[in-house]
C-alpha positions as a LaTeX table, in Angstrom:
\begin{tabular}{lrrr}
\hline
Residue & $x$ (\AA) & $y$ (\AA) & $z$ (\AA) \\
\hline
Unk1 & 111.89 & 44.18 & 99.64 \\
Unk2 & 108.28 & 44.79 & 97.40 \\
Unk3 & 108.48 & 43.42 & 94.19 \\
Unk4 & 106.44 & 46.86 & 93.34 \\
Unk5 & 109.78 & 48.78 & 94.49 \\
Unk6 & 111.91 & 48.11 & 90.89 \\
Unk7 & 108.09 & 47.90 & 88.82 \\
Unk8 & 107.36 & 50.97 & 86.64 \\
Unk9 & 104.67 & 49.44 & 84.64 \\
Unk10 & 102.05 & 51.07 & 86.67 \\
Unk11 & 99.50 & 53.08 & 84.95 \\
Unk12 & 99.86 & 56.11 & 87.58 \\
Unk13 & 103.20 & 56.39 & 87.15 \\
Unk14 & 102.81 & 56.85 & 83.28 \\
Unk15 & 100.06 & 58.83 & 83.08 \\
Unk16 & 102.34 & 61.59 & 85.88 \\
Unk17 & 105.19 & 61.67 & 83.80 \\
Unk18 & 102.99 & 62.23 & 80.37 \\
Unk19 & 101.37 & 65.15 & 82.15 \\
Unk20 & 104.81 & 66.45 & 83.63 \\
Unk21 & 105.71 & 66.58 & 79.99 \\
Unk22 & 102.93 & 68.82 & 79.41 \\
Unk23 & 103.14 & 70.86 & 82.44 \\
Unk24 & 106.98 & 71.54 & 81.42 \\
Unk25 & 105.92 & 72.33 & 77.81 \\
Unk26 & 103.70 & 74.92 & 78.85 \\
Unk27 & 106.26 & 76.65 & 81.67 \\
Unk28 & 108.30 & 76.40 & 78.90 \\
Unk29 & 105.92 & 78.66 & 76.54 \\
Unk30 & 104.66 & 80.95 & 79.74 \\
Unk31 & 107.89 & 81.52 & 81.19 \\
Unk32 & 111.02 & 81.73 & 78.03 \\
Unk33 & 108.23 & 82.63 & 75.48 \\
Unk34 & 106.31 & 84.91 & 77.48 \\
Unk35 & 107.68 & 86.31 & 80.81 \\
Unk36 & 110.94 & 86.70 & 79.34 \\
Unk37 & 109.70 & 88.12 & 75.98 \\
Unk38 & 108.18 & 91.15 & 77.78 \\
Unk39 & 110.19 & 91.40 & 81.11 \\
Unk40 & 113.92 & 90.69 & 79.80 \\
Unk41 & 114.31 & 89.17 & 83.38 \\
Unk42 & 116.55 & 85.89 & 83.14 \\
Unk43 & 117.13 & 85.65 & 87.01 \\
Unk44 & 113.74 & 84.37 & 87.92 \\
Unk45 & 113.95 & 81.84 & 85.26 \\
Unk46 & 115.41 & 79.57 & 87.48 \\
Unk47 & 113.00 & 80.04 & 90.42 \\
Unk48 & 109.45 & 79.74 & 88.29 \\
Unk49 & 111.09 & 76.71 & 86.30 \\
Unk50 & 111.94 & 75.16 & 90.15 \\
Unk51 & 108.76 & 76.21 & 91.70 \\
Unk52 & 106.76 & 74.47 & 88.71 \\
Unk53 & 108.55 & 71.38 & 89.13 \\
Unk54 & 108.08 & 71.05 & 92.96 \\
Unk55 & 104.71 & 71.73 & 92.81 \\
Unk56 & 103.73 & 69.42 & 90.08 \\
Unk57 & 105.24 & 66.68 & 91.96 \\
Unk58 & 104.46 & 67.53 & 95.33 \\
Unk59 & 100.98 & 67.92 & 94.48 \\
Unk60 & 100.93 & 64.78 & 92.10 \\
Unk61 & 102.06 & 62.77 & 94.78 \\
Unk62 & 99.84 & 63.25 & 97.23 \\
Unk63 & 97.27 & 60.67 & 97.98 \\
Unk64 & 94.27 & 63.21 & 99.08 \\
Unk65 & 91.23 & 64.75 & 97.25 \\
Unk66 & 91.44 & 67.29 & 94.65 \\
Unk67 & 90.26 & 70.21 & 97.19 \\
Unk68 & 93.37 & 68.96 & 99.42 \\
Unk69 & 95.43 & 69.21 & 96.78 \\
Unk70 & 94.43 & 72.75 & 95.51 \\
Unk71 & 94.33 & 73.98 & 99.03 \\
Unk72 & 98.50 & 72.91 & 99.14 \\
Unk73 & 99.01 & 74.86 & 95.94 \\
Unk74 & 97.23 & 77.96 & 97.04 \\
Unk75 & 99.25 & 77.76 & 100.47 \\
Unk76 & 102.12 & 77.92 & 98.72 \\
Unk77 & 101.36 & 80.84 & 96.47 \\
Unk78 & 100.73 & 82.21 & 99.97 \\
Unk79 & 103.74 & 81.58 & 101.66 \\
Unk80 & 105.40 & 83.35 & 98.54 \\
Unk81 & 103.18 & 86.65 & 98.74 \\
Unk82 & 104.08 & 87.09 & 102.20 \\
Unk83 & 107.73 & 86.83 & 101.15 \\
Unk84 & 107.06 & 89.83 & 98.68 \\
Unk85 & 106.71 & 91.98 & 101.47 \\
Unk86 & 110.03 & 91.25 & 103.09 \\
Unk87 & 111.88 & 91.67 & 99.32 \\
Unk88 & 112.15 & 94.33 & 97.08 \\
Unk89 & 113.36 & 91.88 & 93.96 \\
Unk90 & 109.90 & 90.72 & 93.35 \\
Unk91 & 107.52 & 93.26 & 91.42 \\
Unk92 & 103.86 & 92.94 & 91.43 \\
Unk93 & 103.92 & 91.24 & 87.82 \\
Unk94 & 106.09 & 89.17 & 88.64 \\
Unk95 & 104.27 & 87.74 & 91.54 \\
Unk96 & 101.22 & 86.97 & 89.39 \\
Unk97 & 103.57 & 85.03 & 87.27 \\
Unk98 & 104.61 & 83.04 & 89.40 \\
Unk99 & 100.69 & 82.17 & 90.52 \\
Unk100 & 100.68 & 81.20 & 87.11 \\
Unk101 & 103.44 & 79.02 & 87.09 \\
Unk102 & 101.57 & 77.35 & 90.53 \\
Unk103 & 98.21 & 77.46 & 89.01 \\
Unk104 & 99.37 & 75.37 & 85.35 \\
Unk105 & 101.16 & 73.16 & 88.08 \\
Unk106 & 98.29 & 72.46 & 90.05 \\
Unk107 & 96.03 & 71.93 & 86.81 \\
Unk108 & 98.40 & 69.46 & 84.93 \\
Unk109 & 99.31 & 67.42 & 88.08 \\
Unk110 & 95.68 & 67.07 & 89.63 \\
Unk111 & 94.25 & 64.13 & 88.50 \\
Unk112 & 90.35 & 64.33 & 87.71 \\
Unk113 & 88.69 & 60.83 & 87.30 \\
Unk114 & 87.24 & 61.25 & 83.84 \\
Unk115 & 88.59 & 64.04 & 82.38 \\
Unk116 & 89.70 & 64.41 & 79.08 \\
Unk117 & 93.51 & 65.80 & 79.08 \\
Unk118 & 92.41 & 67.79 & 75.65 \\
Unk119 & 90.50 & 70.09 & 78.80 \\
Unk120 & 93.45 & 70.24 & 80.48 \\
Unk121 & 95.76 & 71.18 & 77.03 \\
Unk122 & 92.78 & 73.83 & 76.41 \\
Unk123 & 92.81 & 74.91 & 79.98 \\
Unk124 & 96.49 & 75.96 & 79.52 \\
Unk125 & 95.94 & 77.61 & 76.10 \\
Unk126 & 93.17 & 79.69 & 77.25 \\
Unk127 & 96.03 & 80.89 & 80.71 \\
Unk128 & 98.57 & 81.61 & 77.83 \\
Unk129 & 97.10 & 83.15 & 75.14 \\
Unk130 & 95.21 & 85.30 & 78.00 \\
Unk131 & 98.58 & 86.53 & 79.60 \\
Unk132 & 99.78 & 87.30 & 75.98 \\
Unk133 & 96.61 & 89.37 & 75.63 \\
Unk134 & 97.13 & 91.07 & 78.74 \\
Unk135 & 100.83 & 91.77 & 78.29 \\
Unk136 & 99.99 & 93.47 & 74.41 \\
Unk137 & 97.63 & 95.81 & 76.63 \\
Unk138 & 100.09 & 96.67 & 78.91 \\
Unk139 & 102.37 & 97.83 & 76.22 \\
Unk140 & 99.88 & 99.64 & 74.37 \\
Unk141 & 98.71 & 101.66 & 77.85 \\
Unk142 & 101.57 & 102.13 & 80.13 \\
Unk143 & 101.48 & 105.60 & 80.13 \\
Unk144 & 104.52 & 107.03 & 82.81 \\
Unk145 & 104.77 & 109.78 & 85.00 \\
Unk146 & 107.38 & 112.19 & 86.01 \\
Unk147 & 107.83 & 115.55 & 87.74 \\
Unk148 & 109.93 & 118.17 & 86.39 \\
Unk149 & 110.98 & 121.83 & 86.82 \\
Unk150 & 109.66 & 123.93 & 83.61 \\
Unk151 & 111.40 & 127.73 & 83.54 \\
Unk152 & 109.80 & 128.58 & 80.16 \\
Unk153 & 106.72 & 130.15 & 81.81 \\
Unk154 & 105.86 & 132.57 & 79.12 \\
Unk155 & 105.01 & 129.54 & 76.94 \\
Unk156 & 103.41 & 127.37 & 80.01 \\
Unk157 & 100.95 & 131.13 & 80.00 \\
Unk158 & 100.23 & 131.00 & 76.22 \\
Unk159 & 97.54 & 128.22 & 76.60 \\
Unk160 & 99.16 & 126.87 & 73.07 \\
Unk161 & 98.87 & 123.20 & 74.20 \\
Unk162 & 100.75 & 121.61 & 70.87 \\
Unk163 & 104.02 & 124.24 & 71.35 \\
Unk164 & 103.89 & 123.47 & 75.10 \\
Unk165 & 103.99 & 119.72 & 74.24 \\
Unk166 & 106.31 & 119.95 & 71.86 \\
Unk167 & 108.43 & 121.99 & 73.61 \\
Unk168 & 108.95 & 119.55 & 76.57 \\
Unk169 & 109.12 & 116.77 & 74.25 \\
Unk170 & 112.46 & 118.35 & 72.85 \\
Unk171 & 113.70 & 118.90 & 76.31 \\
Unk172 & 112.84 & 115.26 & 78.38 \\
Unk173 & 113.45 & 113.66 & 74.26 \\
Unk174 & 110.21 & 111.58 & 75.19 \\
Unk175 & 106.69 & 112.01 & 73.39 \\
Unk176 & 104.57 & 113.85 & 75.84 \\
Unk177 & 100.82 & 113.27 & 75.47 \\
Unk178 & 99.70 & 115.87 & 78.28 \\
Unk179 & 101.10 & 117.65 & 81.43 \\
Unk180 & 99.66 & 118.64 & 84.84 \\
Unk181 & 100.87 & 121.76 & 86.16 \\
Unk182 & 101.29 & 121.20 & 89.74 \\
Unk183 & 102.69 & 124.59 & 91.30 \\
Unk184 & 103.92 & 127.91 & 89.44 \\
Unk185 & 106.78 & 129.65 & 91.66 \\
Unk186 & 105.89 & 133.41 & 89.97 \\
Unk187 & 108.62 & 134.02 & 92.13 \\
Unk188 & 111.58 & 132.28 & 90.52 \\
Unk189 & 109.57 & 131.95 & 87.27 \\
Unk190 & 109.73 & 128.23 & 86.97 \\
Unk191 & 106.68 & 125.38 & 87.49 \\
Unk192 & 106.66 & 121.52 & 88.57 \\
Unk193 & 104.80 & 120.06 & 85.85 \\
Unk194 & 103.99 & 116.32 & 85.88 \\
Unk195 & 104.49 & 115.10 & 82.84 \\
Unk196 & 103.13 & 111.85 & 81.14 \\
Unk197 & 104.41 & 109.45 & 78.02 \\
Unk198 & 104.68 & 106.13 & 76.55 \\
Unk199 & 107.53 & 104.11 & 77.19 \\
\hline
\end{tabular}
């Protein structure tokens, strides 16, 4: 047996698990202070967290250049966007989270020959504090849509926008912000409206 096989005191092996530390501090931040934060989704917790893992070791221990190694991450990312199409469980956003979770992988576990590992904490900032960003926007813009049956056609007629608004606010008990009227049955006296508000 290699005397090498119960030696730990090499550098390599140091320096991986310092920056599996790091990677796992920042799935730690993106994933339970972020993706949970503003998706209340617990089940994928233990897939990103998993995913992260694999791919910071898988990629750390391979013994190939850096495009090599990137080109392994990004086939996986693959493999997992053609799996979106065959479930229903994984939305859009979530998807992009977990390239994310591949992408810090890839970053903390590549190892570039004089790099400072402050570029590598800053490189993960900047991916955080960007998602954070992006998330706030989302909030402050997702506007939703509905369709609905309006009978009160005398009103829809007046052209008085506020009462109109305000009326179907009381009704749907969201805050409107403006309709579309998409058909008026004269007929039966009623009108699909598509309506749109703020969650």
């Amino acid at each position: 047996m290699s005397d090498n096989f119960f030696n730990l005191n090499h550098p390599d092996f140091y320096g991986t698990m310092f920056r599996f530390v790091l990677n796992m501090v920042f799935l730690i931040i993106l994933i339970r202070g972020v993706y949970f934060r503003y998706t209340k989704k617990e089940k994928f917790a233990f897939t990103f967290f998993l995913m992260g893992i694999m791919v910071f070791f898988l990629t750390s221990m391979l013994n190939t250049n850096i495009l090599m190694q990137f080109s392994f991450g990004f086939g996986l990312f693959a493999i997992f966007a053609i799996l979106r199409f065959r479930t229903r469980n994984f939305s859009l956003k979530d998807m992009s989270y977990i390239f994310t979770v591949i992408g810090i992988s890839l970053i903390n576990a590549v190892k570039v020959v004089g790099f400072p590992v402050l570029g590598v904490i800053i490189f993960n900032i900047i991916i955080i504090i960007s998602i954070i960003i992006l998330e706030r926007f989302s909030i402050n813009n997702n506007i939703t849509t509905h369709s609905i049956i309006y009978k009160n056609l005398e009103l829809l007629t007046s052209a008085e926008k506020q009462r109109i608004l305000q009326d179907i606010s009381e009704l749907t008990g969201k805050d409107i912000l403006r309709i579309k009227i998409r058909k008026i049955d004269f007929k039966d006296k009623v009108a699909l409206l598509d309506i749109f508000y703020k969650e």
